[in-house]
Amino acid sequence: MNEFQYRLGELCCEDVPLRKLAVEFGTPLYVYSESHIVGQYQALDKAFRGLDHMICYAMKANSTLAVLRSLARVGAGFDIVSGGELYRVKQAGGDAAKCVFSSVGKTREEIEYALREGIYCFNVESEAELQFLSDVAYRMGRRAPVAVRVNPHVDPDTHHYISTGKEESKFGISIERALKVYREATRLRGVEIRGVQMHIGSQITKTGPYVLAIKKMLPLVEKVQTLAPQTLRSFDIGGGVGIRYKDQTPPTAQQFAAAVKPLLKQASKRGLRILMEPGRFIVGNGGVLVTRVLYVKQTPVKRFVIIDGAMNDLIRPALYESYHEIQPVKAGKRTKAKVDVVGPVCESGDFFAQGRTLPVVEAGEYLAVMSAGAYGFAMASNYNSRGRPAEVLVKGRKYQLVRRRETRQDLVRGELLP
Ligand code: LLP
């Protein structure tokens, strides 16, 4: 995490000490580095130069308006999965014409909204959806641009909750059936074939599964182009490129591009634009969750560091047993101890680390939970009636509060007493 380094004994985000932000805005607090986020987008963009391409940031990873705006400003498109996400794109000043819409359960209202806004493409995940989409669009006097989300049955070698390209997955349409579905699409009045799409999973740390999946997909792409030569415009290779949380060695933008570009050139030569939908790669290592130590509790068998952040703020350790580094905000040589770092929520699953050897910390000091930029705030909830954290965006020496901490009033807003 290059933008999060110790300087003069303090962990900083770019040029701003995290302690300063924690004091000013309170904790738990999400802090993002704009330079990292925009830098990751630009690195990928640069790596794919020479190939007509569009990067649709998978905003489910982090849909905070300020983050979306930073990316929209440098030209990003967006991968959306709901009407709510499209609304956010619009609020942030993003371009609907650069949005692809995935989801196995798009509702009529969402489809109508997306059609009115003129999105680039619907990534269709079932035959039933294709038919429904066609009906809705036809009734509106339009043709919905579609890509079939094809499931190439490739094992991405990641956590099973976030592995999507295998045969048993609920996502997409099997590669064996895909061509039949495209043929059906040519007969429908309310759709127009715009693309072919795949997405095999998330936190993929090798290039092999992409190479394998793309190789499987290319013959299909060619056939679809024969079916719809006038309207087919793109091949979307999905998202999923992993990041380093602990000791993984995921590909850099350059390495990823070097692995897949030679294969994609074929499609590109035939006039197709290459789309991709990275989420975590762009924001994951661009954010941390700053928390304060409330208590240190020694039991006969364990030592607990109890912090003010909890599973409602960052659910990844509880949900995927995922590893996030934890660093004291104040540097310095200290002895180490084996601890569990836990939050105040009433669940044993409310932990950030278990049996981890960390520098000894005291009540009152700040800890940063690293690599929390993706699927952190975006998955936060109000469980235990805890307000969700504030968020700060840093750029160089400048910083700005981009989301206020939720108040007690926020917690009950929208509720009605009978
Ligand atoms: N495109 C599609 C169709 C997706 O389903 C996803 C992620 C992405 C792109 C972006 O994947 P990424 O580049 O961020 O890996 N909450 C989990 C991750 C869930 C991913 C869901 N789909 C986590 O915290 O690890």
Short mmCIF file of C-alpha atoms and ligand atoms in Angstrom, two decimals:
data_model
loop_
_atom_site.label_atom_id
_atom_site.label_comp_id
_atom_site.label_asym_id
_atom_site.label_seq_id
_atom_site.Cartn_x
_atom_site.Cartn_y
_atom_site.Cartn_z
CA MET A 1 0.00 0.00 0.00
CA ASN A 2 2.32 2.67 -1.31
CA GLU A 3 0.26 5.66 -0.30
CA PHE A 4 0.10 4.50 3.32
CA GLN A 5 3.59 4.82 4.83
CA TYR A 6 5.15 5.79 8.13
CA ARG A 7 6.67 9.24 8.12
CA LEU A 8 8.30 10.79 11.16
CA GLY A 9 6.86 8.01 13.28
CA GLU A 10 3.29 8.33 12.06
CA LEU A 11 1.31 6.26 9.62
CA CYS A 12 0.15 8.62 6.88
CA CYS A 13 -2.22 8.54 3.97
CA GLU A 14 -0.23 10.36 1.29
CA ASP A 15 0.99 13.46 3.19
CA VAL A 16 -1.61 13.41 5.95
CA PRO A 17 -1.05 11.66 9.30
CA LEU A 18 -3.93 9.30 10.07
CA ARG A 19 -3.86 10.41 13.69
CA LYS A 20 -4.68 13.95 12.65
CA LEU A 21 -7.72 12.71 10.71
CA ALA A 22 -8.81 10.44 13.57
CA VAL A 23 -8.69 13.36 16.00
CA GLU A 24 -10.55 15.68 13.65
CA PHE A 25 -13.25 13.31 12.43
CA GLY A 26 -13.42 10.61 15.10
CA THR A 27 -13.20 6.85 14.68
CA PRO A 28 -13.96 4.39 13.18
CA LEU A 29 -13.00 6.29 10.06
CA TYR A 30 -12.43 5.23 6.48
CA VAL A 31 -9.56 7.07 4.82
CA TYR A 32 -8.92 6.83 1.09
CA SER A 33 -6.00 7.89 -1.07
CA GLU A 34 -7.19 9.52 -4.22
CA SER A 35 -3.75 9.19 -5.81
CA HIS A 36 -3.82 5.43 -5.30
CA ILE A 37 -7.34 5.02 -6.68
CA VAL A 38 -6.84 7.18 -9.73
CA GLY A 39 -3.32 5.76 -10.14
CA GLN A 40 -4.60 2.19 -10.31
CA TYR A 41 -7.19 3.16 -12.91
CA GLN A 42 -4.60 4.97 -14.97
CA ALA A 43 -2.06 2.15 -14.69
CA LEU A 44 -4.61 -0.27 -16.10
CA ASP A 45 -5.67 2.17 -18.77
CA LYS A 46 -2.05 2.66 -19.80
CA ALA A 47 -1.31 -1.06 -19.77
CA PHE A 48 -4.12 -1.63 -22.29
CA ARG A 49 -3.04 1.17 -24.59
CA GLY A 50 -2.97 0.11 -28.19
CA LEU A 51 -6.14 -1.90 -27.70
CA ASP A 52 -9.51 -0.17 -27.97
CA HIS A 53 -10.82 -0.59 -24.42
CA MET A 54 -13.10 0.77 -21.73
CA ILE A 55 -12.61 0.26 -17.99
CA CYS A 56 -15.93 0.00 -16.17
CA TYR A 57 -15.07 0.33 -12.48
CA ALA A 58 -17.12 -2.22 -10.51
CA MET A 59 -18.57 0.28 -8.11
CA LYS A 60 -19.98 -2.35 -5.76
CA ALA A 61 -16.46 -2.36 -4.30
CA ASN A 62 -16.78 1.24 -3.16
CA SER A 63 -19.65 3.40 -4.32
CA THR A 64 -18.96 6.54 -2.29
CA LEU A 65 -19.79 9.51 -4.50
CA ALA A 66 -16.41 11.19 -4.05
CA VAL A 67 -14.63 8.02 -5.20
CA LEU A 68 -16.93 7.72 -8.21
CA ARG A 69 -16.33 11.36 -9.09
CA SER A 70 -12.54 10.95 -8.96
CA LEU A 71 -12.81 8.05 -11.37
CA ALA A 72 -15.43 9.64 -13.61
CA ARG A 73 -13.12 12.66 -14.01
CA VAL A 74 -10.39 10.50 -15.50
CA GLY A 75 -12.84 8.87 -17.89
CA ALA A 76 -13.94 5.69 -16.12
CA GLY A 77 -17.10 3.85 -17.02
CA PHE A 78 -18.95 1.87 -14.36
CA ASP A 79 -20.12 -1.67 -13.78
CA ILE A 80 -23.43 -1.35 -11.94
CA VAL A 81 -25.62 -3.98 -10.34
CA SER A 82 -28.72 -2.01 -9.35
CA GLY A 83 -30.79 1.06 -10.08
CA GLY A 84 -29.32 2.54 -6.91
CA GLU A 85 -25.82 2.27 -8.32
CA LEU A 86 -26.89 3.96 -11.56
CA TYR A 87 -28.36 6.79 -9.49
CA ARG A 88 -25.03 7.16 -7.71
CA VAL A 89 -23.17 7.32 -11.04
CA LYS A 90 -25.46 10.14 -12.13
CA GLN A 91 -25.06 11.97 -8.81
CA ALA A 92 -21.29 11.73 -9.10
CA GLY A 93 -21.28 13.14 -12.62
CA GLY A 94 -20.53 9.82 -14.35
CA ASP A 95 -21.70 8.90 -17.83
CA ALA A 96 -24.59 6.42 -18.12
CA ALA A 97 -23.46 5.65 -21.67
CA LYS A 98 -20.35 4.06 -20.13
CA CYS A 99 -22.29 1.78 -17.76
CA VAL A 100 -22.72 -1.96 -17.99
CA PHE A 101 -25.47 -3.47 -15.86
CA SER A 102 -24.95 -6.95 -14.38
CA SER A 103 -27.27 -8.73 -11.94
CA VAL A 104 -29.18 -11.98 -12.00
CA GLY A 105 -32.30 -10.20 -10.76
CA LYS A 106 -32.92 -6.92 -12.55
CA THR A 107 -36.42 -5.61 -11.85
CA ARG A 108 -38.76 -3.93 -14.33
CA GLU A 109 -38.25 -0.60 -12.63
CA GLU A 110 -34.46 -0.93 -12.82
CA ILE A 111 -34.59 -1.93 -16.48
CA GLU A 112 -36.83 1.01 -17.37
CA TYR A 113 -34.59 3.43 -15.48
CA ALA A 114 -31.45 2.10 -17.15
CA LEU A 115 -33.09 2.29 -20.59
CA ARG A 116 -34.19 5.88 -19.99
CA GLU A 117 -30.68 6.82 -18.90
CA GLY A 118 -29.21 5.14 -21.98
CA ILE A 119 -26.70 2.73 -20.47
CA TYR A 120 -24.11 1.04 -22.67
CA CYS A 121 -25.25 -2.52 -22.12
CA PHE A 122 -27.28 -4.98 -20.04
CA ASN A 123 -25.29 -8.06 -19.09
CA VAL A 124 -28.02 -10.69 -19.30
CA GLU A 125 -27.80 -13.61 -16.93
CA SER A 126 -30.68 -15.87 -17.97
CA GLU A 127 -33.03 -16.63 -20.84
CA ALA A 128 -35.99 -15.50 -18.75
CA GLU A 129 -34.30 -12.15 -18.22
CA LEU A 130 -33.55 -11.76 -21.93
CA GLN A 131 -37.20 -12.26 -22.78
CA PHE A 132 -38.37 -9.89 -20.06
CA LEU A 133 -35.84 -7.23 -21.04
CA SER A 134 -37.02 -7.44 -24.63
CA ASP A 135 -40.67 -7.04 -23.61
CA VAL A 136 -39.98 -4.07 -21.36
CA ALA A 137 -37.82 -2.32 -23.96
CA TYR A 138 -40.25 -3.00 -26.80
CA ARG A 139 -43.10 -1.50 -24.81
CA MET A 140 -40.98 1.60 -24.33
CA GLY A 141 -40.35 1.70 -28.07
CA ARG A 142 -36.67 0.84 -27.64
CA ARG A 143 -34.16 -1.87 -28.16
CA ALA A 144 -32.11 -2.80 -25.13
CA PRO A 145 -28.39 -3.27 -25.87
CA VAL A 146 -27.42 -6.66 -24.45
CA ALA A 147 -24.45 -8.89 -23.78
CA VAL A 148 -24.92 -12.42 -22.57
CA ARG A 149 -22.95 -13.03 -19.42
CA VAL A 150 -21.31 -16.28 -20.37
CA ASN A 151 -20.10 -18.70 -17.77
CA PRO A 152 -16.92 -20.29 -19.17
CA HIS A 153 -16.61 -22.86 -16.36
CA VAL A 154 -13.15 -21.90 -15.24
CA ASP A 155 -12.00 -22.27 -11.67
CA PRO A 156 -10.54 -18.94 -10.55
CA ASP A 157 -8.97 -20.52 -7.49
CA THR A 158 -10.39 -18.10 -4.93
CA HIS A 159 -12.77 -18.13 -1.94
CA HIS A 160 -15.90 -20.07 -2.91
CA TYR A 161 -18.24 -17.19 -2.00
CA ILE A 162 -16.63 -15.02 -4.68
CA SER A 163 -16.01 -17.63 -7.34
CA THR A 164 -18.55 -17.12 -10.10
CA GLY A 165 -17.36 -18.80 -13.28
CA LYS A 166 -17.82 -22.42 -12.31
CA GLU A 167 -20.60 -24.68 -13.50
CA GLU A 168 -22.59 -24.68 -10.25
CA SER A 169 -22.67 -20.88 -10.03
CA LYS A 170 -25.93 -18.89 -10.20
CA PHE A 171 -24.29 -16.39 -12.52
CA GLY A 172 -24.37 -16.19 -16.28
CA ILE A 173 -25.33 -18.64 -18.97
CA SER A 174 -23.29 -21.74 -19.61
CA ILE A 175 -20.86 -21.44 -22.51
CA GLU A 176 -22.50 -24.48 -24.11
CA ARG A 177 -25.87 -22.76 -24.25
CA ALA A 178 -24.70 -19.23 -24.97
CA LEU A 179 -24.88 -19.36 -28.77
CA LYS A 180 -28.44 -20.64 -28.63
CA VAL A 181 -29.36 -17.70 -26.43
CA TYR A 182 -27.72 -15.27 -28.84
CA ARG A 183 -29.74 -16.81 -31.69
CA GLU A 184 -32.87 -16.31 -29.64
CA ALA A 185 -31.83 -12.69 -29.08
CA THR A 186 -31.71 -12.07 -32.84
CA ARG A 187 -35.40 -13.00 -32.96
CA LEU A 188 -36.52 -10.69 -30.17
CA ARG A 189 -37.97 -7.28 -31.01
CA GLY A 190 -36.76 -5.43 -27.96
CA VAL A 191 -33.07 -6.26 -27.82
CA GLU A 192 -29.95 -5.65 -29.84
CA ILE A 193 -26.80 -7.73 -29.44
CA ARG A 194 -24.04 -5.43 -28.25
CA GLY A 195 -21.51 -7.59 -26.49
CA VAL A 196 -20.22 -10.79 -25.03
CA GLN A 197 -19.34 -10.80 -21.35
CA MET A 198 -17.69 -13.04 -18.79
CA HIS A 199 -16.67 -12.66 -15.15
CA ILE A 200 -15.04 -15.59 -13.40
CA GLY A 201 -14.64 -14.44 -9.82
CA SER A 202 -12.97 -12.04 -7.47
CA GLN A 203 -9.57 -11.69 -5.74
CA ILE A 204 -7.93 -13.74 -8.49
CA THR A 205 -4.19 -13.58 -7.95
CA LYS A 206 -3.02 -15.37 -11.08
CA THR A 207 -3.39 -14.61 -14.76
CA GLY A 208 -3.85 -18.28 -15.73
CA PRO A 209 -7.62 -18.45 -15.15
CA TYR A 210 -8.14 -15.35 -17.34
CA VAL A 211 -6.03 -16.77 -20.14
CA LEU A 212 -7.93 -20.04 -19.96
CA ALA A 213 -11.34 -18.36 -19.86
CA ILE A 214 -10.58 -15.93 -22.70
CA LYS A 215 -9.27 -18.77 -24.85
CA LYS A 216 -12.53 -20.63 -24.26
CA MET A 217 -14.55 -17.53 -25.07
CA LEU A 218 -12.88 -16.36 -28.29
CA PRO A 219 -14.48 -18.92 -30.63
CA LEU A 220 -17.88 -17.94 -29.22
CA VAL A 221 -17.14 -14.25 -29.69
CA GLU A 222 -16.37 -14.97 -33.33
CA LYS A 223 -19.65 -16.84 -33.81
CA VAL A 224 -21.65 -14.09 -32.17
CA GLN A 225 -20.01 -11.60 -34.50
CA THR A 226 -21.18 -13.64 -37.47
CA LEU A 227 -24.69 -13.63 -36.01
CA ALA A 228 -24.78 -9.90 -35.31
CA PRO A 229 -22.07 -8.27 -37.41
CA GLN A 230 -23.74 -4.86 -37.45
CA THR A 231 -24.38 -4.42 -33.76
CA LEU A 232 -21.76 -6.40 -31.83
CA ARG A 233 -19.30 -3.93 -30.38
CA SER A 234 -17.50 -5.40 -27.39
CA PHE A 235 -16.03 -8.30 -25.48
CA ASP A 236 -16.07 -7.77 -21.72
CA ILE A 237 -13.61 -9.85 -19.70
CA GLY A 238 -15.13 -8.94 -16.33
CA GLY A 239 -13.31 -7.96 -13.17
CA GLY A 240 -11.69 -9.88 -10.37
CA VAL A 241 -8.00 -9.05 -10.52
CA GLY A 242 -6.75 -9.52 -6.97
CA ILE A 243 -4.69 -7.40 -4.64
CA ARG A 244 -2.12 -8.03 -1.96
CA TYR A 245 -3.67 -8.35 1.50
CA LYS A 246 -0.87 -10.38 3.09
CA ASP A 247 1.59 -12.41 1.09
CA GLN A 248 -0.23 -12.78 -2.21
CA THR A 249 1.60 -11.81 -5.38
CA PRO A 250 -1.18 -10.66 -7.71
CA PRO A 251 -0.32 -9.40 -11.17
CA THR A 252 0.40 -5.73 -11.71
CA ALA A 253 -1.59 -3.89 -14.36
CA GLN A 254 1.30 -4.44 -16.76
CA GLN A 255 1.54 -8.15 -16.02
CA PHE A 256 -2.19 -8.64 -16.34
CA ALA A 257 -2.25 -6.82 -19.66
CA ALA A 258 0.81 -8.70 -20.91
CA ALA A 259 -0.98 -12.01 -20.24
CA VAL A 260 -4.30 -11.22 -21.87
CA LYS A 261 -3.55 -8.62 -24.54
CA PRO A 262 -2.07 -11.02 -27.09
CA LEU A 263 -5.28 -13.07 -26.97
CA LEU A 264 -7.55 -10.04 -27.10
CA LYS A 265 -5.81 -8.57 -30.15
CA GLN A 266 -7.74 -11.04 -32.31
CA ALA A 267 -11.06 -9.67 -31.15
CA SER A 268 -9.80 -6.13 -31.32
CA LYS A 269 -8.71 -6.57 -34.93
CA ARG A 270 -12.25 -7.55 -35.78
CA GLY A 271 -13.39 -4.15 -34.52
CA LEU A 272 -14.42 -5.10 -31.01
CA ARG A 273 -13.74 -2.97 -27.98
CA ILE A 274 -12.40 -4.73 -24.89
CA LEU A 275 -14.25 -3.98 -21.67
CA MET A 276 -13.19 -4.85 -18.14
CA GLU A 277 -14.84 -4.47 -14.74
CA PRO A 278 -12.21 -4.15 -12.03
CA GLY A 279 -13.35 -3.14 -8.57
CA ARG A 280 -10.99 -4.31 -5.84
CA PHE A 281 -7.90 -3.74 -8.00
CA ILE A 282 -8.70 -0.05 -8.19
CA VAL A 283 -9.77 0.76 -4.64
CA GLY A 284 -8.74 -2.14 -2.37
CA ASN A 285 -5.33 -0.91 -1.32
CA GLY A 286 -6.46 2.69 -1.54
CA GLY A 287 -8.29 2.70 1.77
CA VAL A 288 -7.88 1.92 5.47
CA LEU A 289 -10.22 1.77 8.42
CA VAL A 290 -8.81 3.79 11.32
CA THR A 291 -10.02 2.61 14.70
CA ARG A 292 -9.26 3.41 18.34
CA VAL A 293 -8.34 0.88 20.99
CA LEU A 294 -11.03 0.95 23.69
CA TYR A 295 -9.75 -1.71 26.05
CA VAL A 296 -7.19 -4.41 26.35
CA LYS A 297 -8.70 -7.46 28.01
CA GLN A 298 -6.57 -10.28 29.32
CA THR A 299 -8.37 -13.55 30.02
CA PRO A 300 -6.68 -16.67 31.40
CA VAL A 301 -6.25 -17.96 27.85
CA LYS A 302 -6.23 -14.97 25.53
CA ARG A 303 -5.48 -11.31 25.13
CA PHE A 304 -8.14 -9.24 23.37
CA VAL A 305 -7.60 -5.84 21.86
CA ILE A 306 -11.07 -4.31 21.73
CA ILE A 307 -11.41 -1.55 19.15
CA ASP A 308 -14.25 0.82 18.28
CA GLY A 309 -14.56 -0.57 14.75
CA ALA A 310 -16.63 -3.71 14.27
CA MET A 311 -17.98 -6.23 11.80
CA ASN A 312 -20.75 -3.83 10.83
CA ASP A 313 -18.05 -1.43 9.57
CA LEU A 314 -15.91 -4.05 7.80
CA ILE A 315 -17.46 -7.46 7.45
CA ARG A 316 -14.79 -9.17 5.36
CA PRO A 317 -12.94 -10.99 8.17
CA ALA A 318 -16.24 -12.33 9.56
CA LEU A 319 -17.72 -13.25 6.20
CA TYR A 320 -14.74 -14.58 4.26
CA GLU A 321 -12.20 -15.12 7.02
CA SER A 322 -10.17 -12.62 5.07
CA TYR A 323 -6.88 -11.29 6.30
CA HIS A 324 -6.35 -7.57 6.79
CA GLU A 325 -3.08 -6.26 8.09
CA ILE A 326 -3.37 -4.19 11.25
CA GLN A 327 -0.87 -1.44 11.93
CA PRO A 328 -0.49 0.92 14.86
CA VAL A 329 -0.87 4.49 13.65
CA LYS A 330 2.07 5.48 15.89
CA ALA A 331 5.34 3.83 14.87
CA GLY A 332 8.05 2.76 17.26
CA LYS A 333 9.82 -0.28 18.58
CA ARG A 334 7.70 -2.28 20.99
CA THR A 335 7.45 -5.79 22.24
CA LYS A 336 4.93 -7.99 20.51
CA ALA A 337 2.10 -10.11 21.80
CA LYS A 338 -0.34 -12.60 20.37
CA VAL A 339 -3.83 -11.07 20.40
CA ASP A 340 -7.32 -11.20 19.00
CA VAL A 341 -8.45 -7.84 17.64
CA VAL A 342 -12.20 -7.61 18.10
CA GLY A 343 -15.06 -5.12 17.94
CA PRO A 344 -17.95 -4.37 20.29
CA VAL A 345 -20.65 -6.25 18.32
CA CYS A 346 -22.42 -9.11 20.07
CA GLU A 347 -21.11 -11.93 17.88
CA SER A 348 -18.08 -14.14 18.18
CA GLY A 349 -17.59 -13.51 14.47
CA ASP A 350 -16.87 -9.88 15.22
CA PHE A 351 -13.11 -9.99 14.83
CA PHE A 352 -10.46 -8.35 12.68
CA ALA A 353 -7.66 -10.73 13.59
CA GLN A 354 -7.33 -13.90 15.63
CA GLY A 355 -4.17 -15.14 17.26
CA ARG A 356 -2.16 -12.44 15.51
CA THR A 357 1.22 -11.31 16.76
CA LEU A 358 1.08 -7.51 16.93
CA PRO A 359 3.02 -4.75 18.67
CA VAL A 360 1.65 -4.24 22.17
CA VAL A 361 -0.92 -1.46 22.13
CA GLU A 362 -2.65 0.58 24.79
CA ALA A 363 -6.17 1.88 25.23
CA GLY A 364 -6.63 5.18 23.44
CA GLU A 365 -4.22 4.61 20.60
CA TYR A 366 -5.19 4.22 16.99
CA LEU A 367 -4.95 1.15 14.79
CA ALA A 368 -5.33 1.06 11.03
CA VAL A 369 -7.00 -1.90 9.41
CA MET A 370 -5.30 -2.01 6.03
CA SER A 371 -6.55 -2.83 2.51
CA ALA A 372 -10.08 -1.79 3.40
CA GLY A 373 -10.88 0.36 0.37
CA ALA A 374 -12.86 -2.36 -1.40
CA TYR A 375 -15.97 -4.00 0.03
CA GLY A 376 -15.43 -2.09 3.27
CA PHE A 377 -17.82 0.80 3.65
CA ALA A 378 -19.84 -0.58 0.73
CA MET A 379 -20.79 -3.60 2.84
CA ALA A 380 -21.17 -1.73 6.12
CA SER A 381 -24.45 -1.99 7.98
CA ASN A 382 -26.19 -0.58 11.02
CA TYR A 383 -26.12 -3.87 12.89
CA ASN A 384 -26.31 -3.35 16.65
CA SER A 385 -27.65 0.13 15.85
CA ARG A 386 -24.19 1.43 15.16
CA GLY A 387 -23.94 4.44 12.86
CA ARG A 388 -21.76 3.81 9.85
CA PRO A 389 -18.31 5.44 9.84
CA ALA A 390 -17.33 8.75 8.30
CA GLU A 391 -15.14 8.76 5.18
CA VAL A 392 -12.28 11.05 4.24
CA LEU A 393 -10.59 11.43 0.86
CA VAL A 394 -6.95 12.48 0.86
CA LYS A 395 -4.94 13.93 -1.98
CA GLY A 396 -1.41 14.99 -1.22
CA ARG A 397 -1.57 17.36 1.73
CA LYS A 398 -5.26 18.03 1.21
CA TYR A 399 -8.12 16.06 2.66
CA GLN A 400 -11.85 16.29 2.75
CA LEU A 401 -14.68 14.71 4.67
CA VAL A 402 -16.70 12.99 1.94
CA ARG A 403 -19.30 11.32 4.15
CA ARG A 404 -20.45 12.42 7.57
CA ARG A 405 -20.59 9.88 10.34
CA GLU A 406 -24.14 8.59 10.77
CA THR A 407 -25.93 10.06 13.76
CA ARG A 408 -28.49 8.52 16.08
CA GLN A 409 -31.18 10.42 14.12
CA ASP A 410 -29.90 8.83 10.90
CA LEU A 411 -30.36 5.44 12.51
CA VAL A 412 -34.12 5.83 12.92
CA ARG A 413 -34.80 7.91 9.80
CA GLY A 414 -37.56 6.38 7.71
CA GLU A 415 -39.02 4.35 10.55
CA LEU A 416 -42.66 4.75 11.52
CA LEU A 417 -44.15 3.98 14.90
CA PRO A 418 -47.52 2.24 14.57
N1 LLP B 1 -18.01 -7.77 -12.40
C1 LLP B 1 -18.92 -8.59 -11.86
C2 LLP B 1 -19.98 -9.12 -12.71
C3 LLP B 1 -18.85 -8.93 -10.50
O1 LLP B 1 -19.74 -9.76 -9.98
C4 LLP B 1 -17.82 -8.40 -9.69
C5 LLP B 1 -17.73 -8.72 -8.26
C6 LLP B 1 -16.89 -7.54 -10.30
C7 LLP B 1 -17.00 -7.25 -11.65
C8 LLP B 1 -15.77 -6.91 -9.53
O2 LLP B 1 -14.92 -7.83 -8.95
P1 LLP B 1 -13.55 -7.31 -8.33
O3 LLP B 1 -12.75 -6.73 -9.47
O4 LLP B 1 -13.84 -6.30 -7.30
O5 LLP B 1 -12.94 -8.52 -7.77
N2 LLP B 1 -17.54 -8.85 -1.22
C9 LLP B 1 -16.49 -9.71 -1.73
C10 LLP B 1 -16.30 -9.57 -3.21
C11 LLP B 1 -17.55 -9.82 -4.01
C12 LLP B 1 -17.36 -9.66 -5.49
C13 LLP B 1 -18.65 -9.68 -6.21
N3 LLP B 1 -18.56 -9.44 -7.64
C14 LLP B 1 -15.21 -9.43 -0.96
O6 LLP B 1 -15.22 -8.58 -0.07
O7 LLP B 1 -14.19 -10.07 -1.20
#
